[in-house]
Amino acid sequence: MKKAIQDHYGPMTAKTYDDIAKKYFWAYPQVLEAVAMEALYARKNHLRNVKNTYSILDLGMGTGNLSETLLQTYFEISKTETLPKSVHLLGTDMSQPMMKEARIKLQKFSQLDFQIKELDLNNLLREIEGATFDTVISSFALHHLDSDKKRKLFEKIFSMLNPGGLFVFADRVSHGNCQEDVEEGGYLAVVADRFRKIFGSSAPDLEASIEILKEQFNEDGDQPSGLNDQIQWMKEVGFNNVRSPFLSFGCAVISGSKESSCSKEYL
């Protein structure tokens, strides 16, 4: 899987990823904003457990769009609310070209101490041994893992969170029940429709475009899991107050907390 992802997200993809994501991905900016809103507004009580430095882990950060969205929101809030001024972010990915783009984005945050590391999600604990975080985030990365590996990753993330910490991620969700069947089909349809509008008369019809997308996703190693399945796996490994505040055409945001003795969520 690692080589396939590195090959797919090479220099050309890294340079064009942001533009492609905005044109093709359904509700891409809204999904990123939903993660930030969930972490910093809807469930902001987890920030009360932060002592001196707010620590963030971004898994599969790509070109850094989610980190950028979260940090912009955080530093804006910190102008009017008492929040830790010191912020440390560790970003991980398997594509050096994508990480290069992320470094460029994050350099504008003068208050931020950040590190970006090449890391395989399957080796999370071994490669970041002993590190703990207040917030773990991810966007459109975990669908590269199969169901068993996702569950194991959730368990690893839980162990790396500080008491009161929060895990929030956005990703594609697959079919698994009637509602998810509708969401998955809708996701493929809206992306295919955007594809057709961009290419105009030279594009195949909608059904053919959907089939092309399916083939491309399979080649990319996509293995999205059901929304309800992932919520259940998070509960099983210890997360509390697990929920999905955003679901639209097969794109979902899911969050869960690691309770401390004094934490209480806004729900």
mmCIF file with all atom_site columns, N, CA and C in Angstrom, residues 34-35 38-39 43 136-138 165-171 230-231 234-235 239-246 252-258:
data_model
loop_
_atom_site.group_PDB
_atom_site.id
_atom_site.type_symbol
_atom_site.label_atom_id
_atom_site.label_alt_id
_atom_site.label_comp_id
_atom_site.label_asym_id
_atom_site.label_entity_id
_atom_site.label_seq_id
_atom_site.pdbx_PDB_ins_code
_atom_site.Cartn_x
_atom_site.Cartn_y
_atom_site.Cartn_z
_atom_site.occupancy
_atom_site.B_iso_or_equiv
_atom_site.pdbx_formal_charge
_atom_site.auth_seq_id
_atom_site.auth_comp_id
_atom_site.auth_asym_id
_atom_site.auth_atom_id
_atom_site.pdbx_PDB_model_num
ATOM 1   N N  . ALA A 1 34  ? -15.823 21.687 8.977  1.00 0.00 ? 34  ALA A N  1
ATOM 2   C CA . ALA A 1 34  ? -16.603 20.916 9.948  1.00 0.00 ? 34  ALA A CA 1
ATOM 3   C C  . ALA A 1 34  ? -15.700 20.272 10.992 1.00 0.00 ? 34  ALA A C  1
ATOM 4   N N  . VAL A 1 35  ? -14.526 19.788 10.577 1.00 0.00 ? 35  VAL A N  1
ATOM 5   C CA . VAL A 1 35  ? -13.576 19.221 11.535 1.00 0.00 ? 35  VAL A CA 1
ATOM 6   C C  . VAL A 1 35  ? -13.121 20.296 12.519 1.00 0.00 ? 35  VAL A C  1
ATOM 7   N N  . GLU A 1 38  ? -15.965 21.254 14.896 1.00 0.00 ? 38  GLU A N  1
ATOM 8   C CA . GLU A 1 38  ? -16.202 20.203 15.883 1.00 0.00 ? 38  GLU A CA 1
ATOM 9   C C  . GLU A 1 38  ? -15.144 20.247 16.985 1.00 0.00 ? 38  GLU A C  1
ATOM 10  N N  . ALA A 1 39  ? -13.891 20.428 16.591 1.00 0.00 ? 39  ALA A N  1
ATOM 11  C CA . ALA A 1 39  ? -12.798 20.414 17.559 1.00 0.00 ? 39  ALA A CA 1
ATOM 12  C C  . ALA A 1 39  ? -12.745 21.668 18.421 1.00 0.00 ? 39  ALA A C  1
ATOM 13  N N  . ARG A 1 43  ? -16.933 20.959 20.571 1.00 0.00 ? 43  ARG A N  1
ATOM 14  C CA . ARG A 1 43  ? -16.341 20.136 21.627 1.00 0.00 ? 43  ARG A CA 1
ATOM 15  C C  . ARG A 1 43  ? -15.111 20.826 22.217 1.00 0.00 ? 43  ARG A C  1
ATOM 16  N N  . VAL A 1 136 ? -6.108  14.813 17.845 1.00 0.00 ? 136 VAL A N  1
ATOM 17  C CA . VAL A 1 136 ? -5.648  14.084 16.662 1.00 0.00 ? 136 VAL A CA 1
ATOM 18  C C  . VAL A 1 136 ? -6.668  14.321 15.556 1.00 0.00 ? 136 VAL A C  1
ATOM 19  N N  . ILE A 1 137 ? -6.197  14.726 14.382 1.00 0.00 ? 137 ILE A N  1
ATOM 20  C CA . ILE A 1 137 ? -7.078  15.016 13.255 1.00 0.00 ? 137 ILE A CA 1
ATOM 21  C C  . ILE A 1 137 ? -6.612  14.247 12.020 1.00 0.00 ? 137 ILE A C  1
ATOM 22  N N  . SER A 1 138 ? -7.508  14.109 11.071 1.00 0.00 ? 138 SER A N  1
ATOM 23  C CA . SER A 1 138 ? -7.165  13.469 9.802  1.00 0.00 ? 138 SER A CA 1
ATOM 24  C C  . SER A 1 138 ? -8.257  13.793 8.796  1.00 0.00 ? 138 SER A C  1
ATOM 25  N N  . GLY A 1 165 ? -8.522  14.348 25.746 1.00 0.00 ? 165 GLY A N  1
ATOM 26  C CA . GLY A 1 165 ? -8.183  14.626 24.354 1.00 0.00 ? 165 GLY A CA 1
ATOM 27  C C  . GLY A 1 165 ? -9.279  14.240 23.380 1.00 0.00 ? 165 GLY A C  1
ATOM 28  N N  . LEU A 1 166 ? -9.147  14.710 22.137 1.00 0.00 ? 166 LEU A N  1
ATOM 29  C CA . LEU A 1 166 ? -10.194 14.544 21.129 1.00 0.00 ? 166 LEU A CA 1
ATOM 30  C C  . LEU A 1 166 ? -9.604  14.033 19.819 1.00 0.00 ? 166 LEU A C  1
ATOM 31  N N  . PHE A 1 167 ? -10.318 13.107 19.195 1.00 0.00 ? 167 PHE A N  1
ATOM 32  C CA . PHE A 1 167 ? -9.979  12.602 17.863 1.00 0.00 ? 167 PHE A CA 1
ATOM 33  C C  . PHE A 1 167 ? -11.108 12.984 16.919 1.00 0.00 ? 167 PHE A C  1
ATOM 34  N N  . VAL A 1 168 ? -10.772 13.717 15.854 1.00 0.00 ? 168 VAL A N  1
ATOM 35  C CA . VAL A 1 168 ? -11.759 14.127 14.853 1.00 0.00 ? 168 VAL A CA 1
ATOM 36  C C  . VAL A 1 168 ? -11.188 13.836 13.468 1.00 0.00 ? 168 VAL A C  1
ATOM 37  N N  . PHE A 1 169 ? -11.957 13.134 12.651 1.00 0.00 ? 169 PHE A N  1
ATOM 38  C CA . PHE A 1 169 ? -11.468 12.875 11.299 1.00 0.00 ? 169 PHE A CA 1
ATOM 39  C C  . PHE A 1 169 ? -12.595 12.956 10.281 1.00 0.00 ? 169 PHE A C  1
ATOM 40  N N  . ALA A 1 170 ? -12.209 13.270 9.058  1.00 0.00 ? 170 ALA A N  1
ATOM 41  C CA . ALA A 1 170 ? -13.136 13.322 7.926  1.00 0.00 ? 170 ALA A CA 1
ATOM 42  C C  . ALA A 1 170 ? -12.700 12.282 6.911  1.00 0.00 ? 170 ALA A C  1
ATOM 43  N N  . ASP A 1 171 ? -13.673 11.627 6.285  1.00 0.00 ? 171 ASP A N  1
ATOM 44  C CA . ASP A 1 171 ? -13.316 10.619 5.299  1.00 0.00 ? 171 ASP A CA 1
ATOM 45  C C  . ASP A 1 171 ? -14.534 10.217 4.493  1.00 0.00 ? 171 ASP A C  1
ATOM 46  N N  . GLN A 1 230 ? -17.514 2.424  11.910 1.00 0.00 ? 230 GLN A N  1
ATOM 47  C CA . GLN A 1 230 ? -16.394 3.171  12.482 1.00 0.00 ? 230 GLN A CA 1
ATOM 48  C C  . GLN A 1 230 ? -16.759 3.781  13.833 1.00 0.00 ? 230 GLN A C  1
ATOM 49  N N  . ILE A 1 231 ? -17.985 4.229  13.965 1.00 0.00 ? 231 ILE A N  1
ATOM 50  C CA . ILE A 1 231 ? -18.441 4.728  15.265 1.00 0.00 ? 231 ILE A CA 1
ATOM 51  C C  . ILE A 1 231 ? -18.376 3.619  16.307 1.00 0.00 ? 231 ILE A C  1
ATOM 52  N N  . MET A 1 234 ? -14.750 2.813  17.343 1.00 0.00 ? 234 MET A N  1
ATOM 53  C CA . MET A 1 234 ? -14.212 3.815  18.260 1.00 0.00 ? 234 MET A CA 1
ATOM 54  C C  . MET A 1 234 ? -14.730 3.599  19.673 1.00 0.00 ? 234 MET A C  1
ATOM 55  N N  . LYS A 1 235 ? -15.994 3.280  19.800 1.00 0.00 ? 235 LYS A N  1
ATOM 56  C CA . LYS A 1 235 ? -16.553 3.002  21.125 1.00 0.00 ? 235 LYS A CA 1
ATOM 57  C C  . LYS A 1 235 ? -15.883 1.788  21.753 1.00 0.00 ? 235 LYS A C  1
ATOM 58  N N  . PHE A 1 239 ? -13.285 5.182  23.192 1.00 0.00 ? 239 PHE A N  1
ATOM 59  C CA . PHE A 1 239 ? -13.726 6.563  22.981 1.00 0.00 ? 239 PHE A CA 1
ATOM 60  C C  . PHE A 1 239 ? -15.117 6.785  23.560 1.00 0.00 ? 239 PHE A C  1
ATOM 61  N N  . ASN A 1 240 ? -15.330 7.983  24.087 1.00 0.00 ? 240 ASN A N  1
ATOM 62  C CA . ASN A 1 240 ? -16.623 8.385  24.621 1.00 0.00 ? 240 ASN A CA 1
ATOM 63  C C  . ASN A 1 240 ? -17.268 9.431  23.720 1.00 0.00 ? 240 ASN A C  1
ATOM 64  N N  . ASN A 1 241 ? -18.589 9.548  23.861 1.00 0.00 ? 241 ASN A N  1
ATOM 65  C CA . ASN A 1 241 ? -19.339 10.574 23.125 1.00 0.00 ? 241 ASN A CA 1
ATOM 66  C C  . ASN A 1 241 ? -18.992 10.566 21.636 1.00 0.00 ? 241 ASN A C  1
ATOM 67  N N  . VAL A 1 242 ? -18.965 9.378  21.052 1.00 0.00 ? 242 VAL A N  1
ATOM 68  C CA . VAL A 1 242 ? -18.634 9.253  19.629 1.00 0.00 ? 242 VAL A CA 1
ATOM 69  C C  . VAL A 1 242 ? -19.843 9.662  18.797 1.00 0.00 ? 242 VAL A C  1
ATOM 70  N N  . ARG A 1 243 ? -19.616 10.493 17.802 1.00 0.00 ? 243 ARG A N  1
ATOM 71  C CA . ARG A 1 243 ? -20.738 10.972 16.990 1.00 0.00 ? 243 ARG A CA 1
ATOM 72  C C  . ARG A 1 243 ? -20.245 11.414 15.615 1.00 0.00 ? 243 ARG A C  1
ATOM 73  N N  . SER A 1 244 ? -21.196 11.637 14.723 1.00 0.00 ? 244 SER A N  1
ATOM 74  C CA . SER A 1 244 ? -20.895 12.177 13.399 1.00 0.00 ? 244 SER A CA 1
ATOM 75  C C  . SER A 1 244 ? -21.693 13.461 13.214 1.00 0.00 ? 244 SER A C  1
ATOM 76  N N  . PRO A 1 245 ? -21.030 14.623 13.305 1.00 0.00 ? 245 PRO A N  1
ATOM 77  C CA . PRO A 1 245 ? -21.735 15.894 13.165 1.00 0.00 ? 245 PRO A CA 1
ATOM 78  C C  . PRO A 1 245 ? -21.959 16.317 11.719 1.00 0.00 ? 245 PRO A C  1
ATOM 79  N N  . PHE A 1 246 ? -21.354 15.579 10.784 1.00 0.00 ? 246 PHE A N  1
ATOM 80  C CA . PHE A 1 246 ? -21.445 15.974 9.373  1.00 0.00 ? 246 PHE A CA 1
ATOM 81  C C  . PHE A 1 246 ? -21.495 14.722 8.518  1.00 0.00 ? 246 PHE A C  1
ATOM 82  N N  . ALA A 1 252 ? -18.063 12.035 5.575  1.00 0.00 ? 252 ALA A N  1
ATOM 83  C CA . ALA A 1 252 ? -18.481 12.130 6.973  1.00 0.00 ? 252 ALA A CA 1
ATOM 84  C C  . ALA A 1 252 ? -17.361 12.684 7.841  1.00 0.00 ? 252 ALA A C  1
ATOM 85  N N  . VAL A 1 253 ? -17.764 13.329 8.933  1.00 0.00 ? 253 VAL A N  1
ATOM 86  C CA . VAL A 1 253 ? -16.855 13.723 10.002 1.00 0.00 ? 253 VAL A CA 1
ATOM 87  C C  . VAL A 1 253 ? -17.265 12.925 11.233 1.00 0.00 ? 253 VAL A C  1
ATOM 88  N N  . ILE A 1 254 ? -16.297 12.326 11.905 1.00 0.00 ? 254 ILE A N  1
ATOM 89  C CA . ILE A 1 254 ? -16.557 11.508 13.090 1.00 0.00 ? 254 ILE A CA 1
ATOM 90  C C  . ILE A 1 254 ? -15.636 11.987 14.204 1.00 0.00 ? 254 ILE A C  1
ATOM 91  N N  . SER A 1 255 ? -16.151 12.048 15.426 1.00 0.00 ? 255 SER A N  1
ATOM 92  C CA . SER A 1 255 ? -15.327 12.493 16.551 1.00 0.00 ? 255 SER A CA 1
ATOM 93  C C  . SER A 1 255 ? -15.615 11.660 17.792 1.00 0.00 ? 255 SER A C  1
ATOM 94  N N  . GLY A 1 256 ? -14.620 11.593 18.663 1.00 0.00 ? 256 GLY A N  1
ATOM 95  C CA . GLY A 1 256 ? -14.762 10.904 19.938 1.00 0.00 ? 256 GLY A CA 1
ATOM 96  C C  . GLY A 1 256 ? -13.708 11.405 20.901 1.00 0.00 ? 256 GLY A C  1
ATOM 97  N N  . SER A 1 257 ? -14.000 11.335 22.196 1.00 0.00 ? 257 SER A N  1
ATOM 98  C CA . SER A 1 257 ? -13.095 11.883 23.201 1.00 0.00 ? 257 SER A CA 1
ATOM 99  C C  . SER A 1 257 ? -12.554 10.798 24.124 1.00 0.00 ? 257 SER A C  1
ATOM 100 N N  . LYS A 1 258 ? -11.437 11.124 24.740 1.00 0.00 ? 258 LYS A N  1
ATOM 101 C CA . LYS A 1 258 ? -10.866 10.284 25.795 1.00 0.00 ? 258 LYS A CA 1
ATOM 102 C C  . LYS A 1 258 ? -11.129 11.001 27.102 1.00 0.00 ? 258 LYS A C  1
#
